[in-house]
mmCIF file of C-alpha atoms and ligand atoms in Angstrom:
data_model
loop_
_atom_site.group_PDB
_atom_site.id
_atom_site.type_symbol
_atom_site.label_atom_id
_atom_site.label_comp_id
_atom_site.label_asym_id
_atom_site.label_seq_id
_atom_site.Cartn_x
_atom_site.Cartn_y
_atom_site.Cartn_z
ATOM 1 C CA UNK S 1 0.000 0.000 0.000
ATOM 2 C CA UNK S 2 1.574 4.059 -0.629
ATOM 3 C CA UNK S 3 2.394 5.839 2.442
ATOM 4 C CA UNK S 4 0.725 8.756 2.863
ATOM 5 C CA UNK S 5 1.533 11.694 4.465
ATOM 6 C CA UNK S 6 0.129 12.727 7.819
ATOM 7 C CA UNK S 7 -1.645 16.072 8.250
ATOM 8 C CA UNK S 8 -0.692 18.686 10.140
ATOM 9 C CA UNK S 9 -4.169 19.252 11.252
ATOM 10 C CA UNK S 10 -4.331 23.495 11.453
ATOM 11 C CA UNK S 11 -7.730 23.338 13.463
ATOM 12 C CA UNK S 12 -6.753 20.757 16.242
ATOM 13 C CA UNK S 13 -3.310 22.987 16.481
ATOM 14 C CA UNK S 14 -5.301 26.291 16.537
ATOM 15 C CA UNK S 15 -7.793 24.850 19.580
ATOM 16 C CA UNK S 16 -4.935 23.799 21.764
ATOM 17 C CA UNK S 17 -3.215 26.914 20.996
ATOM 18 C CA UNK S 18 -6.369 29.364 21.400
ATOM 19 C CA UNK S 19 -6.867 27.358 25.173
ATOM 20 C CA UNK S 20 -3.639 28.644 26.533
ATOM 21 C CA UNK S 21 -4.251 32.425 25.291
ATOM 22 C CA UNK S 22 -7.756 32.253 26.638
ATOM 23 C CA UNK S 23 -6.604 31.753 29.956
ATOM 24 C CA UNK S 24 -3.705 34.443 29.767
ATOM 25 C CA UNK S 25 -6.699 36.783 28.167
ATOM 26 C CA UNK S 26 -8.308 36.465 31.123
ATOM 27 C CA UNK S 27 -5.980 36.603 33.757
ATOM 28 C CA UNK S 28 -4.826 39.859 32.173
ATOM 29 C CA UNK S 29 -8.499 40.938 32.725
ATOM 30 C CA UNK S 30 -8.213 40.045 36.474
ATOM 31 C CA UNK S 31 -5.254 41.717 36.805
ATOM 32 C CA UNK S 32 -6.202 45.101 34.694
ATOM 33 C CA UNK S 33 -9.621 45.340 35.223
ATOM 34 C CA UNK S 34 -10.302 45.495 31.690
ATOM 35 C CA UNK S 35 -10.462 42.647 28.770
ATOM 36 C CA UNK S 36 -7.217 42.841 26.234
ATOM 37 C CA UNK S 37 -8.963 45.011 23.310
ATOM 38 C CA UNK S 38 -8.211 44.854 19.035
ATOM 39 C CA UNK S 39 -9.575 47.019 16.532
ATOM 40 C CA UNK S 40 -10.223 45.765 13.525
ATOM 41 C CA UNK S 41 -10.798 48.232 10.530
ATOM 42 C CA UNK S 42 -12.730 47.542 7.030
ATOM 43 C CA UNK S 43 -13.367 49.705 4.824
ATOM 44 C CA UNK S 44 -15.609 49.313 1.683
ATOM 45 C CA UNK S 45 -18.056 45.972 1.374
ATOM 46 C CA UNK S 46 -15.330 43.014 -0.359
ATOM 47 C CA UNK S 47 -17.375 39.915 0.595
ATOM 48 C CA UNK S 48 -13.929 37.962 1.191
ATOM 49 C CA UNK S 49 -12.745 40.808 3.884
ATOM 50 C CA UNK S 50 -16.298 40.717 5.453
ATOM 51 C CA UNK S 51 -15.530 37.241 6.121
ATOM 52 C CA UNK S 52 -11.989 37.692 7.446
ATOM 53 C CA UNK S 53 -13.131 39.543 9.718
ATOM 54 C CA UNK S 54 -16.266 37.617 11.083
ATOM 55 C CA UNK S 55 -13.714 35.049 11.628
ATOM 56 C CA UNK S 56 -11.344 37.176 13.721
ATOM 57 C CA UNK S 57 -14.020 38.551 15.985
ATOM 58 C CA UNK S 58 -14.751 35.053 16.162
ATOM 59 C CA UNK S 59 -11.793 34.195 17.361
ATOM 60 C CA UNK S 60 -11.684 37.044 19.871
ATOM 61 C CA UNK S 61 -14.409 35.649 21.343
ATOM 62 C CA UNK S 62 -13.042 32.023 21.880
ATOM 63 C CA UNK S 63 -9.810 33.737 22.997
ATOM 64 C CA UNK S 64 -11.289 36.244 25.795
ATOM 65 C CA UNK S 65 -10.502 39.360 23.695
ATOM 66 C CA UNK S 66 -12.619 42.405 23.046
ATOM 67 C CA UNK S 67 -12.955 43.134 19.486
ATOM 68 C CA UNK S 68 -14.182 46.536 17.818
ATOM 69 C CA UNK S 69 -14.894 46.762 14.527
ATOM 70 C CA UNK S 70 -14.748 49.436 13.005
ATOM 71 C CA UNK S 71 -16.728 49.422 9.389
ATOM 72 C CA UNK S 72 -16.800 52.071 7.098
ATOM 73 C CA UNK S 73 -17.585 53.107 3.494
ATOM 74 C CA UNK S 74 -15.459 52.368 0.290
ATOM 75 C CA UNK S 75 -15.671 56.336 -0.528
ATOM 76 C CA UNK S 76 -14.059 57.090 3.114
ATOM 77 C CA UNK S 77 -11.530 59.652 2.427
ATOM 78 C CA UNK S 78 -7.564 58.848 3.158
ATOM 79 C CA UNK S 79 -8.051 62.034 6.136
ATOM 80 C CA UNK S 80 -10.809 60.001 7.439
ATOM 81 C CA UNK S 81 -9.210 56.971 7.737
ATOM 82 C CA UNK S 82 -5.938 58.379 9.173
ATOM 83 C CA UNK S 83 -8.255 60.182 11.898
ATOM 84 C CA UNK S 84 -9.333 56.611 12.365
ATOM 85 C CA UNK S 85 -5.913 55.115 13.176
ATOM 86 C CA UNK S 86 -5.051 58.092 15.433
ATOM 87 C CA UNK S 87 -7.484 57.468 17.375
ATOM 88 C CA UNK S 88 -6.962 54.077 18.148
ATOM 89 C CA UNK S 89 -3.169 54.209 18.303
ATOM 90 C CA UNK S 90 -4.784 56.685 21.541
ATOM 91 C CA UNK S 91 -6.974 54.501 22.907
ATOM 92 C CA UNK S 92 -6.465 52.826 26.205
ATOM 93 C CA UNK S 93 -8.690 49.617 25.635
ATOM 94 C CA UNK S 94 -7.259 48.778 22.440
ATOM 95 C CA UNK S 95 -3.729 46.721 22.228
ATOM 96 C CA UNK S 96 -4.072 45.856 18.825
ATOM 97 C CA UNK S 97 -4.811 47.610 15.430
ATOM 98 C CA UNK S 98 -5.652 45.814 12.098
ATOM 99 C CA UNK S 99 -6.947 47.427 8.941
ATOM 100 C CA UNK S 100 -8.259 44.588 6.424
ATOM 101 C CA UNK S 101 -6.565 44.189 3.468
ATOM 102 C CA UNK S 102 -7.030 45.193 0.534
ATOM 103 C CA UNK S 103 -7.985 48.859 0.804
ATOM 104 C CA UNK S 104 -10.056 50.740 -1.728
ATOM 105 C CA UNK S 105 -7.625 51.566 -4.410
ATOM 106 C CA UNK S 106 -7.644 55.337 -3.577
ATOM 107 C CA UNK S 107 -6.414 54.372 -0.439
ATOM 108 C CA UNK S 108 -2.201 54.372 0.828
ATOM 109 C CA UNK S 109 -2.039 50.865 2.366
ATOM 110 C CA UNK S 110 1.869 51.753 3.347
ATOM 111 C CA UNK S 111 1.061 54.827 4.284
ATOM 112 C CA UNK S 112 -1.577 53.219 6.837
ATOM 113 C CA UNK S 113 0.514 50.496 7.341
ATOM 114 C CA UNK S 114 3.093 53.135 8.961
ATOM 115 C CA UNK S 115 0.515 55.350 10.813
ATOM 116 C CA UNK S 116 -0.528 52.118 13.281
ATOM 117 C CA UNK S 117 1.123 52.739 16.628
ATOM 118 C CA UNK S 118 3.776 50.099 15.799
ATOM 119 C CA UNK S 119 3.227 48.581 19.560
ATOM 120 C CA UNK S 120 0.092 48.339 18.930
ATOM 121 C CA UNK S 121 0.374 46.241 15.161
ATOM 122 C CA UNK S 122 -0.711 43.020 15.481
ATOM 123 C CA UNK S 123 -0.104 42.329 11.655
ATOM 124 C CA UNK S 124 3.277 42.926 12.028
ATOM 125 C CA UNK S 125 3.158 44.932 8.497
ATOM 126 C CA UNK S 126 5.195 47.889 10.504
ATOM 127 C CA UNK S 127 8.513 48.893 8.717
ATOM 128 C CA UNK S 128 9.694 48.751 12.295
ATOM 129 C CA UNK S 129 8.239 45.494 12.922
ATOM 130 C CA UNK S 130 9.521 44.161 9.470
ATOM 131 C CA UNK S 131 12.876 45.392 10.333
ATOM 132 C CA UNK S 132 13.260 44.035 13.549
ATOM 133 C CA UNK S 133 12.596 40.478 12.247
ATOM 134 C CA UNK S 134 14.713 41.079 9.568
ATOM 135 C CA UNK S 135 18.116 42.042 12.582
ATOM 136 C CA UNK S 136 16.467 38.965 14.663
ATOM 137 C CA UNK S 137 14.872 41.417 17.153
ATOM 138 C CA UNK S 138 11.727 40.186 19.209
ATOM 139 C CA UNK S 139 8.725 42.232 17.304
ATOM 140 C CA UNK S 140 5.319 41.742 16.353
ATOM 141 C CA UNK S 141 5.789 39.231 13.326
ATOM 142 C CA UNK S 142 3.224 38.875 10.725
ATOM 143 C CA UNK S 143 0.922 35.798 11.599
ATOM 144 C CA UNK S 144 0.459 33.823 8.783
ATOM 145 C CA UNK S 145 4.459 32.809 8.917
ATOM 146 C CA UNK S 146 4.418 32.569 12.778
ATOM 147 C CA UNK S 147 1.604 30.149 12.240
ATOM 148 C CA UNK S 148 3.887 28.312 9.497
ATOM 149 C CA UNK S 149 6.118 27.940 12.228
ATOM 150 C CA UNK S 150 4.367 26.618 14.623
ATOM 151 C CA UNK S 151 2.493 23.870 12.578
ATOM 152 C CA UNK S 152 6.237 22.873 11.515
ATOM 153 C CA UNK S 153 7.345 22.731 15.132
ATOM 154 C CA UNK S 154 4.017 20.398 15.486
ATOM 155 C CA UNK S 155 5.230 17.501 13.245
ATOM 156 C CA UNK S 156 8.270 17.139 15.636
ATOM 157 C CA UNK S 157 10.331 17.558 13.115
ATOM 158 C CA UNK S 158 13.975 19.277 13.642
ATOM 159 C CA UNK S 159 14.358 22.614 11.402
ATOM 160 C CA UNK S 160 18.251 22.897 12.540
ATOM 161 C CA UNK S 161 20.166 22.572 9.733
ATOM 162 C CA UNK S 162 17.467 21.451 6.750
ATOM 163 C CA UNK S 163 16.781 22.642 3.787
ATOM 164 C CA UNK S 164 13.256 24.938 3.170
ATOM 165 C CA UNK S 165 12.593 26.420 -0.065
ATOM 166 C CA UNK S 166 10.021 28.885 -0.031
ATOM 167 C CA UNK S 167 8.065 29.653 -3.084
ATOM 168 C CA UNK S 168 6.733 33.690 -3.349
ATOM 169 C CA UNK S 169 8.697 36.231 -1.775
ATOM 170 C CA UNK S 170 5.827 38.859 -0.599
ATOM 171 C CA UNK S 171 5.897 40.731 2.335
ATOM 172 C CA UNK S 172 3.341 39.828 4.378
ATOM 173 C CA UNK S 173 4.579 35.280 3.760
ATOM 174 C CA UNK S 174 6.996 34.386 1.574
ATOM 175 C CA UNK S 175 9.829 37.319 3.019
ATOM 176 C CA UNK S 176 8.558 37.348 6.452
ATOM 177 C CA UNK S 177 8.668 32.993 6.579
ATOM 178 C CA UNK S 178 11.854 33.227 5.186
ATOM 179 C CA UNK S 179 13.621 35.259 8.374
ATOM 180 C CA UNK S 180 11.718 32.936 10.799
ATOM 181 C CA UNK S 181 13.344 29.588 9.002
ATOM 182 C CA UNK S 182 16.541 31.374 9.072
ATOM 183 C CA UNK S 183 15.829 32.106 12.757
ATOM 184 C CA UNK S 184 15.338 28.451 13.015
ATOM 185 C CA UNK S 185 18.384 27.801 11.631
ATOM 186 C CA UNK S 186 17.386 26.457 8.102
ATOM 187 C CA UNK S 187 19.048 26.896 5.083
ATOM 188 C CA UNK S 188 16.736 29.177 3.065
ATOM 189 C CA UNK S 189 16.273 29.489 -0.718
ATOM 190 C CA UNK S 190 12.937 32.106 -1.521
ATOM 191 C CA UNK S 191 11.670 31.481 -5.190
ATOM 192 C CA UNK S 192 9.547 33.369 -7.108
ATOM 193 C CA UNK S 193 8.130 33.850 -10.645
ATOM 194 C CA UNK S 194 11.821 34.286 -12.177
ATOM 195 C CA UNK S 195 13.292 31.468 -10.763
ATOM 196 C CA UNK S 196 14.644 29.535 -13.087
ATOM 197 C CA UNK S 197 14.220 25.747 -13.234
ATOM 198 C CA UNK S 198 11.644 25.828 -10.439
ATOM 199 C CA UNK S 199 11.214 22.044 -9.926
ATOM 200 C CA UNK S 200 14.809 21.333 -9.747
ATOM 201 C CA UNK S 201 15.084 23.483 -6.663
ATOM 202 C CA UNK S 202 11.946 22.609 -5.032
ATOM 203 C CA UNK S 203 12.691 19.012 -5.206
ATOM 204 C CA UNK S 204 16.286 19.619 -2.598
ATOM 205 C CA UNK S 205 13.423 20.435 -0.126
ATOM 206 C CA UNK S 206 13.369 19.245 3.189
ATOM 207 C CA UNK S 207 10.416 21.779 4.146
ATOM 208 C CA UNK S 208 8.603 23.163 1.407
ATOM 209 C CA UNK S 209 6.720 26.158 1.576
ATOM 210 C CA UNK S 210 4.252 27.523 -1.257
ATOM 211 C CA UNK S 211 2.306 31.177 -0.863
ATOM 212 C CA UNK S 212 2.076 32.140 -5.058
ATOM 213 C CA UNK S 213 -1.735 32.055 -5.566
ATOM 214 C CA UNK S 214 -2.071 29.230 -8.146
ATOM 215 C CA UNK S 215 -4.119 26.798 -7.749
ATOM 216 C CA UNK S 216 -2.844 23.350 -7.057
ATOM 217 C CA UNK S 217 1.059 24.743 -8.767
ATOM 218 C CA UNK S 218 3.120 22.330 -6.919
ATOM 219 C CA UNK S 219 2.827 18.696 -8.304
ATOM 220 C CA UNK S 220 4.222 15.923 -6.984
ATOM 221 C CA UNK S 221 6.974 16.003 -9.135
ATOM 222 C CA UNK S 222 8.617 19.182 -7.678
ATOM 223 C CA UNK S 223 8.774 17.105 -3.762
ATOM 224 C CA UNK S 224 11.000 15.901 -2.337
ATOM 225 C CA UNK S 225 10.212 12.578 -0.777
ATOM 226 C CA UNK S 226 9.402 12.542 3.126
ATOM 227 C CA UNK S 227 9.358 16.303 2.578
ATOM 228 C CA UNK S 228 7.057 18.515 4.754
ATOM 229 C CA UNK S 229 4.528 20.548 2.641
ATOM 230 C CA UNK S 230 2.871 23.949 3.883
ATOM 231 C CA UNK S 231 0.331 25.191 1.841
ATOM 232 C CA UNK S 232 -0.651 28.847 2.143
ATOM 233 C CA UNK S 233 -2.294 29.011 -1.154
ATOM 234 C CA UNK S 234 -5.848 29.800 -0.808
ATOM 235 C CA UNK S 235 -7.781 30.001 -4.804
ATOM 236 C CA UNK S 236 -11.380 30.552 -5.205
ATOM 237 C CA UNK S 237 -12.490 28.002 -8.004
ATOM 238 C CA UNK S 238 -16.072 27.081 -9.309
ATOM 239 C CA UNK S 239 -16.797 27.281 -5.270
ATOM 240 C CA UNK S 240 -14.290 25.216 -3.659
ATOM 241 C CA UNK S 241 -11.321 26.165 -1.786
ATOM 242 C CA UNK S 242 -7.871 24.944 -3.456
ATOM 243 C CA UNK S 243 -4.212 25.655 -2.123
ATOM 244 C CA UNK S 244 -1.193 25.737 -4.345
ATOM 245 C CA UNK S 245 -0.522 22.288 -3.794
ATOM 246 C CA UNK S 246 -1.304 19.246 -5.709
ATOM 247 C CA UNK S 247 -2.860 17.628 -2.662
ATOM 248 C CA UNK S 248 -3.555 14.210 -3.656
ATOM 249 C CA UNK S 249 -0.164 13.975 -5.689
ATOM 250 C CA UNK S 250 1.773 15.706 -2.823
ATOM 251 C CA UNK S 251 0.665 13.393 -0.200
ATOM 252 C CA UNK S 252 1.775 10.659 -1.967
ATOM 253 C CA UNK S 253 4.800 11.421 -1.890
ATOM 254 C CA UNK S 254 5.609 13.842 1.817
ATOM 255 C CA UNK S 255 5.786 12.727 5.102
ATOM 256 C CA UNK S 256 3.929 15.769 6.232
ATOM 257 C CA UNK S 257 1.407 18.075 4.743
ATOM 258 C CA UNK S 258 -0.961 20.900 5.356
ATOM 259 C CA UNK S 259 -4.648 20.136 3.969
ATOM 260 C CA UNK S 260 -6.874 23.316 2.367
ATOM 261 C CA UNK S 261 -8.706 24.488 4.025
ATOM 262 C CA UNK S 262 -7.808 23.828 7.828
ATOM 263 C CA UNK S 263 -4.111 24.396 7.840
ATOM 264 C CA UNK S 264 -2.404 27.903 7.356
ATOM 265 C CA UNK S 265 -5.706 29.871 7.801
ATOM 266 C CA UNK S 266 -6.709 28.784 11.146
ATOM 267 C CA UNK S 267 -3.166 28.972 12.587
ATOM 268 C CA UNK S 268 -2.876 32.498 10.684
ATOM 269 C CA UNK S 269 -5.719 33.878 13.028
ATOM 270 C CA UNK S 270 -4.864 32.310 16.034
ATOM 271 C CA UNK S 271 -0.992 33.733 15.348
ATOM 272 C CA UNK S 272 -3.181 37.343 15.921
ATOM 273 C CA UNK S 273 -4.508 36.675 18.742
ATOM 274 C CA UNK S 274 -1.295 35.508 20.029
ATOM 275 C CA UNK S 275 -0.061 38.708 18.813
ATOM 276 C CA UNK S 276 -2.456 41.079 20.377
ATOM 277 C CA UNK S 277 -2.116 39.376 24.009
ATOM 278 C CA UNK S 278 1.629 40.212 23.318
ATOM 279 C CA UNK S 279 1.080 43.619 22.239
ATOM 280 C CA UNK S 280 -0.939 43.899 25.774
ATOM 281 C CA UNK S 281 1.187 42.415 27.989
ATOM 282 C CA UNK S 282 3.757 45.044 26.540
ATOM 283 C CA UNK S 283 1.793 47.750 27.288
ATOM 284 C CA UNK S 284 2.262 47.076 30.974
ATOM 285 C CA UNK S 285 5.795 47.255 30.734
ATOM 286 C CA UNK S 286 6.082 50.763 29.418
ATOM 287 C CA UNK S 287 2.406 52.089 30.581
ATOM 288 C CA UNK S 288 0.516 54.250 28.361
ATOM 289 C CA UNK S 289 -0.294 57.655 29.071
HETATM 290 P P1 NDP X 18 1.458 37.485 -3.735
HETATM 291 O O1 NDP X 18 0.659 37.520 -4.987
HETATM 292 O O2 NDP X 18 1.789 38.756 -3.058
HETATM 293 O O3 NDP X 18 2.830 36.713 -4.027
HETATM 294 C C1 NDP X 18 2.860 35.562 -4.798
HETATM 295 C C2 NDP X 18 4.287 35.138 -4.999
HETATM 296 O O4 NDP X 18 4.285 33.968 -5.808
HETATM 297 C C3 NDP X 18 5.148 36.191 -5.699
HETATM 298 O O5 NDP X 18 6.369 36.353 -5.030
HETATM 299 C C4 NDP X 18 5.344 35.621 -7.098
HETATM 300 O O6 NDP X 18 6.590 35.917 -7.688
HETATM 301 C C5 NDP X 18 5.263 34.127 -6.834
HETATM 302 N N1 NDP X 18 4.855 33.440 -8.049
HETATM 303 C C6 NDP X 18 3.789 33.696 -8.838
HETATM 304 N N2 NDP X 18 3.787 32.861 -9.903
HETATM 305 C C7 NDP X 18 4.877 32.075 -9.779
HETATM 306 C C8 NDP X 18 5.432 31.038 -10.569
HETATM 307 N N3 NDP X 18 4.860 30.653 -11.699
HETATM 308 N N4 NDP X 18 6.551 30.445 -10.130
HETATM 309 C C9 NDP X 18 7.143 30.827 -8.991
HETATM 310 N N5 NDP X 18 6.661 31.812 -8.197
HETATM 311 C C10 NDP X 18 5.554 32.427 -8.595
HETATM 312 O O7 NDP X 18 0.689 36.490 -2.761
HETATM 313 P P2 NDP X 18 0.688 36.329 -1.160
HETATM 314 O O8 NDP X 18 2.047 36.020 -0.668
HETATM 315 O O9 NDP X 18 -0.041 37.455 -0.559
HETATM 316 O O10 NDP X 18 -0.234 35.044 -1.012
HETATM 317 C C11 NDP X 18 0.098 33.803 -1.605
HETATM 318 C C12 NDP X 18 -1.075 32.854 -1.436
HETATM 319 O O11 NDP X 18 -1.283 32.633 -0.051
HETATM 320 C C13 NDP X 18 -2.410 33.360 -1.971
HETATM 321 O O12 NDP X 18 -3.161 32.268 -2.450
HETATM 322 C C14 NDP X 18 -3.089 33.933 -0.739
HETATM 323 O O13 NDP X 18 -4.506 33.927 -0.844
HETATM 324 C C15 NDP X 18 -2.610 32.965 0.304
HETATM 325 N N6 NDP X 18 -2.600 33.509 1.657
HETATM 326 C C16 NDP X 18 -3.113 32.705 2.634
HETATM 327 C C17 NDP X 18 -3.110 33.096 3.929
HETATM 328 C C18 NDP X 18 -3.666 32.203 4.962
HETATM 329 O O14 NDP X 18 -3.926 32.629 6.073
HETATM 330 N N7 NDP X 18 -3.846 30.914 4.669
HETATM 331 C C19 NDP X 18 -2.584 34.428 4.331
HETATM 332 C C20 NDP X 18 -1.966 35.147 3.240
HETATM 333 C C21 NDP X 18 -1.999 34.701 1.951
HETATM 334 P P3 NDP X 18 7.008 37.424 -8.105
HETATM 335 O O15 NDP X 18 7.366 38.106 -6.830
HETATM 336 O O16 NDP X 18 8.171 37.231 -8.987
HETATM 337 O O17 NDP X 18 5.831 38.022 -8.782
#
């Protein structure tokens, strides 16, 4: 019979994870007489963000977190919306700040990016934060490759000293993964859409990582065997979720593998609420005004 790979199961992960926070949620509540607090900002009516975002307040609620969400029209000026992030970069009940992505196209996203109270980003899309991980200082690091990281540290695996080819080099998974791996003491090759003879380095892959947005790319030809397979990809198509893996080929032929859905995108949300208990338990260090 062919071996197949197990699954790194992203929802049984995410449950044990979300446990622990809930309980350091709540004794941060004891102690400050008020619930850890994250804003969440959407702007315009993208069905996809809507749902984002009922998942995070979701989340909060499993977690012991207070969410706000803060919803406003696609027409909302770039003044309003920096009024917006002011505010909450002031505000004493909120830890963490997240504007949904993408922003109406007459919209900055950098320039928004920037204005979050970099303590208080729970994305981790700060330059600051994005340059601490990139000199190995402790920051707020973008969730979807702490959540990577974690679901590799699940399989028991040792990262010291393997191979991990990541392919997509974007800031907010394919960069970002690539610094943590390093930090795990990897060896890291990022590839992207001019990489030549893709296959040929994908297949030297002890952990393989693909965020590119295609729809079932990676084919079991470009694994290595007893490889472990992350799949960030998530493609809309004729109304059913696919990642950028070949699933059924890939698990064929890895020892470990992410399924889609219910691997990267749970993790990816918990990985925020993670953050935002972090960004709170900071804020008693150095107390706000
Ligand atoms: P981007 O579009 O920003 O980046 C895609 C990357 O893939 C680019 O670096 C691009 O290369 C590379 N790429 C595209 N085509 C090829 C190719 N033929 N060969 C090699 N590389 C290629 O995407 P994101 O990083 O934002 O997201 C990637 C995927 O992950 C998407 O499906 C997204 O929906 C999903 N995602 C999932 C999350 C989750 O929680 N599960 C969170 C975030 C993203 P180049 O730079 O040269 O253009």
């Amino acid at each position: 019979m062919e071996k197949q790979a197990k699954i790194i199961d992203g929802r049984i992960l995410s449950t044990k994870i979300r446990e622990k926070l809930k309980k350091e949620a709540t004794k941060f509540e004891k102690k400050n007489k008020r619930p850890i607090g994250i804003a969440v900002v959407l702007v315009g009516e993208d069905p996809a963000s809507q749902t984002y975002v009922k998942n995070k307040v979701k989340a909060c609620e499993e977690c012991g977190i207070k969410s706000f969400v803060i919803m406003r029209p696609a027409e909302t000026s770039q003044d309003e919306l920096d009024q917006i992030i002011r505010d909450l970069n002031e505000s004493i009940e909120v830890d963490g700040i997240l504007t949904q992505l993408p922003l109406p196209k007459h919209l900055d996203e950098n320039h928004v990016l920037d204005l979050i109270d970099p303590k208080k980003d729970v994305d981790g899309f700060h330059i600051q934060n994005a340059g601490k991980l990139f000199v190995g200082q402790d920051s707020l690091v973008p969730c979807t490759p702490a959540g990577i990281v974690e679901l590799i540290k699940s399989t028991g695996k040792r990262m010291e000293g393997k191979h991990a080819v990541i392919i997509g080099r974007s800031n907010i998974v394919g960069k970002p993964i690539a610094m943590l791996l390093l930090a795990q003491n990897c060896t890291v090759t990022i590839c992207h859409s001019r990489t030549k003879n893709l296959a040929r380095v994908t297949k030297r892959a002890d952990i393989l990582v693909a965020a590119i947005g295609r729809r079932e790319f990676v084919t079991g030809g470009m694994i290595k065997r007893g490889a472990v397979v992350i799949d960030v990809g998530i493609n809309r198509h004729e109304g059913k979720l696919y990642g950028d893996v070949n699933y059924d080929q890939a698990s064929k032929i890895a020892s470990h593998i992410t399924p889609v859905p219910g691997g990267v995108g749970p993790m990816t949300i918990t990985m925020l609420m993670s953050n935002t208990i972090k960004a709170a338990q900071a804020t008693l260090e150095t107390p706000q005004k």
